[in-house]
Structure formats: structure tokens, C-alpha cells
């Protein structure tokens, strides 16, 4: 809709049900925030004059268009994604806040163990099936920061491979098990998408 409002026209796929040729590098889940998201689209013709400025003013208010470049790669944008960096805010439950220093120590110890442990398998139930995921296989550069009012930030890079990736909720579940603390996810922010 923003492209149309800006005076452009998206190219369509062929077939019985044509779709706009537009794809996100790595779609965000509902409720997540993205700081540097990437999108690839194809126009049906030449863009109108001042297309970038017009598109920037046509996107919704909560979206800020940072740049618009001609795409010169033979592979699609989603096919080039190799990783993503996340910041996950977790809030330790009140019953665990008696000793803030102890809570911070337990989380720091969990982060150290996360770095050192060779494998860390979590189970996920979907539609009556149990799936096991080794989150350690995908996660790099894990650290814990903060602690104000029981709010901590887990920062990590998750590799995106042909065999899959680890979602932030799965990583939080693994850290919860390592720390022996009860906490809830307050916010998930993807700060960067990495391309090859």
C-alpha cells in the first residue's frame, strides 16, 4: 500500500493467483520489534521521481525508512540471511527478587554455562508432537546485562542455516533451565539481520 501511495506499482508473479513480488528477509513474529529490517520488492516499471521521499512519507508512523537501494544480487534476499542479533528483555518474577545480587550472579553463571556447554536441547510441543532443538548449535555471542528492577537483557546472535535456527523463546527457555530462576519475556527486539 505504501508503494502504491508513493506512486509505484509492484510487479506481480505469474500464474492463476498472482502475488506482489515483495519479500521480507526474515519475517518478524507478532509482538517482536525490529530495528533494521530488510525488504526486497520489484516494481512493474520505473519508479516515479523522488520515490524514496514519497515512500518514506507513505509508510505507517511506527516505521522509519532508512534507505532504498537497487538490488543487484542474483540470489533472493531471504536466501542470503545467515544470522540475526536479538536483545530479549526478561523480568525475574518478584518472589526471586529478594537478593538482586544473587539473581544477577545466577544469570551470569547461566550465561557462562551457556557459552561452555557443548549442547543444550529444549523440547517444543506443537500439535501433539514433540520436537527437540539443540539451541547451542545456532547461538553465538551470548551475554546477560542489566538488573534494574529485576529486568535483564539477554543479547545473542542466532545463526540462520538451511537446517533452521533457534527462536528467542527457545533460547530463553534454555537459560531459564540453566539458571534455575523463574522469569518472563518482557520484550524481544531484533537489532540486526546479517547477510552473506
Short mmCIF file of C-alpha atoms in Angstrom, two decimals, residues 17-166:
data_model
loop_
_atom_site.label_atom_id
_atom_site.label_comp_id
_atom_site.label_asym_id
_atom_site.label_seq_id
_atom_site.Cartn_x
_atom_site.Cartn_y
_atom_site.Cartn_z
CA UNK A 17 -3.09 -16.31 -8.28
CA UNK A 18 -0.52 -13.57 -8.91
CA UNK A 19 1.14 -12.11 -5.82
CA UNK A 20 3.22 -8.96 -5.39
CA UNK A 21 6.96 -9.61 -5.77
CA UNK A 22 7.82 -8.49 -2.26
CA UNK A 23 9.58 -10.44 0.47
CA UNK A 24 10.99 -9.75 3.92
CA UNK A 25 14.50 -11.00 4.68
CA UNK A 26 13.36 -12.72 7.89
CA UNK A 27 9.74 -12.08 8.92
CA UNK A 28 9.18 -10.91 12.50
CA UNK A 29 6.86 -12.79 14.83
CA UNK A 30 3.85 -10.95 16.24
CA UNK A 31 4.87 -8.77 19.18
CA UNK A 32 8.57 -8.56 18.29
CA UNK A 33 10.30 -5.28 17.49
CA UNK A 34 12.74 -4.91 14.58
CA UNK A 35 15.32 -2.14 14.34
CA UNK A 36 16.99 -2.79 10.97
CA UNK A 37 14.61 -4.92 8.93
CA UNK A 38 15.22 -5.66 5.27
CA UNK A 39 12.69 -5.96 2.45
CA UNK A 40 13.10 -6.76 -1.24
CA UNK A 41 10.50 -5.78 -3.84
CA UNK A 42 10.23 -5.40 -7.59
CA UNK A 43 8.41 -2.60 -9.36
CA UNK A 44 6.43 -3.14 -12.55
CA UNK A 45 8.04 -0.07 -14.10
CA UNK A 46 10.46 2.76 -13.44
CA UNK A 47 9.94 4.41 -10.04
CA UNK A 48 8.44 7.90 -10.13
CA UNK A 49 10.59 10.95 -9.30
CA UNK A 50 11.52 11.33 -5.61
CA UNK A 51 10.27 7.79 -4.95
CA UNK A 52 12.35 7.36 -1.77
CA UNK A 53 10.99 10.54 -0.15
CA UNK A 54 7.44 9.69 -1.20
CA UNK A 55 7.76 6.13 0.10
CA UNK A 56 9.27 7.34 3.38
CA UNK A 57 6.25 9.57 3.99
CA UNK A 58 3.80 6.82 2.90
CA UNK A 59 4.85 4.11 5.39
CA UNK A 60 2.99 3.91 8.74
CA UNK A 61 4.12 6.21 11.55
CA UNK A 62 5.84 3.45 13.54
CA UNK A 63 8.04 2.56 10.54
CA UNK A 64 11.07 4.64 9.57
CA UNK A 65 12.52 4.01 6.09
CA UNK A 66 16.32 4.18 6.41
CA UNK A 67 17.47 3.56 2.85
CA UNK A 68 16.37 2.32 -0.57
CA UNK A 69 18.91 0.73 -2.87
CA UNK A 70 18.74 -1.08 -6.20
CA UNK A 71 19.14 -4.82 -5.58
CA UNK A 72 21.93 -6.31 -7.68
CA UNK A 73 22.22 -9.87 -6.36
CA UNK A 74 21.18 -13.00 -8.26
CA UNK A 75 20.01 -14.73 -5.03
CA UNK A 76 16.92 -13.51 -3.23
CA UNK A 77 17.26 -11.54 -0.02
CA UNK A 78 15.83 -14.32 2.24
CA UNK A 79 18.32 -16.81 0.72
CA UNK A 80 21.24 -14.60 1.81
CA UNK A 81 20.30 -14.41 5.52
CA UNK A 82 22.92 -16.10 7.72
CA UNK A 83 22.10 -14.74 11.18
CA UNK A 84 20.20 -12.32 13.38
CA UNK A 85 21.08 -10.46 16.58
CA UNK A 86 18.48 -10.24 19.34
CA UNK A 87 18.02 -8.41 22.62
CA UNK A 88 15.47 -10.14 24.84
CA UNK A 89 14.28 -8.36 27.96
CA UNK A 90 13.39 -10.80 30.73
CA UNK A 91 11.80 -9.88 34.05
CA UNK A 92 12.63 -12.07 37.03
CA UNK A 93 9.48 -12.93 38.96
CA UNK A 94 9.02 -10.98 42.27
CA UNK A 95 9.50 -13.98 44.53
CA UNK A 96 13.02 -14.29 43.13
CA UNK A 97 13.96 -10.65 43.77
CA UNK A 98 14.84 -10.97 47.46
CA UNK A 99 18.54 -10.76 46.65
CA UNK A 100 19.22 -8.82 43.44
CA UNK A 101 22.94 -9.56 43.60
CA UNK A 102 22.21 -13.28 43.89
CA UNK A 103 19.82 -13.12 40.94
CA UNK A 104 22.45 -11.35 38.83
CA UNK A 105 25.05 -13.90 39.87
CA UNK A 106 22.79 -16.80 38.92
CA UNK A 107 22.09 -15.30 35.49
CA UNK A 108 25.78 -14.53 34.91
CA UNK A 109 26.59 -18.13 35.87
CA UNK A 110 23.89 -19.37 33.47
CA UNK A 111 25.43 -17.25 30.68
CA UNK A 112 28.88 -18.73 31.41
CA UNK A 113 27.47 -22.26 31.36
CA UNK A 114 25.58 -21.48 28.14
CA UNK A 115 28.87 -20.48 26.49
CA UNK A 116 30.73 -23.58 27.72
CA UNK A 117 28.15 -26.34 27.36
CA UNK A 118 28.54 -28.34 24.10
CA UNK A 119 24.81 -28.94 23.52
CA UNK A 120 21.62 -27.56 25.03
CA UNK A 121 18.43 -29.31 23.92
CA UNK A 122 14.96 -27.87 24.53
CA UNK A 123 11.67 -29.57 23.77
CA UNK A 124 8.82 -27.94 21.92
CA UNK A 125 5.29 -29.27 21.65
CA UNK A 126 3.24 -28.45 18.57
CA UNK A 127 0.01 -30.09 17.51
CA UNK A 128 0.64 -33.05 19.80
CA UNK A 129 4.18 -33.65 18.54
CA UNK A 130 7.40 -33.16 20.50
CA UNK A 131 10.34 -31.61 18.69
CA UNK A 132 13.84 -31.39 20.16
CA UNK A 133 16.08 -28.44 19.24
CA UNK A 134 19.74 -28.04 20.18
CA UNK A 135 19.78 -24.25 20.60
CA UNK A 136 23.51 -24.24 21.27
CA UNK A 137 24.03 -25.32 17.67
CA UNK A 138 22.68 -21.97 16.47
CA UNK A 139 23.60 -19.44 19.19
CA UNK A 140 26.78 -17.39 19.40
CA UNK A 141 27.97 -14.36 21.41
CA UNK A 142 25.58 -14.84 24.34
CA UNK A 143 25.63 -12.34 27.24
CA UNK A 144 23.46 -11.01 30.09
CA UNK A 145 23.21 -7.33 31.08
CA UNK A 146 21.17 -5.12 33.39
CA UNK A 147 19.24 -5.97 36.51
CA UNK A 148 17.34 -2.77 37.32
CA UNK A 149 14.06 -3.72 38.97
CA UNK A 150 14.53 -7.34 38.01
CA UNK A 151 14.76 -6.58 34.26
CA UNK A 152 17.70 -8.19 32.46
CA UNK A 153 18.68 -8.21 28.78
CA UNK A 154 19.84 -11.37 27.07
CA UNK A 155 21.82 -10.48 23.92
CA UNK A 156 22.80 -13.13 21.38
CA UNK A 157 23.36 -13.90 17.72
CA UNK A 158 21.30 -16.75 16.25
CA UNK A 159 22.64 -18.37 13.10
CA UNK A 160 20.12 -18.95 10.30
CA UNK A 161 21.01 -22.10 8.37
CA UNK A 162 19.41 -24.38 5.81
CA UNK A 163 18.51 -26.73 8.69
CA UNK A 164 16.85 -23.99 10.74
CA UNK A 165 17.52 -21.52 13.54
CA UNK A 166 16.77 -21.06 17.24
#
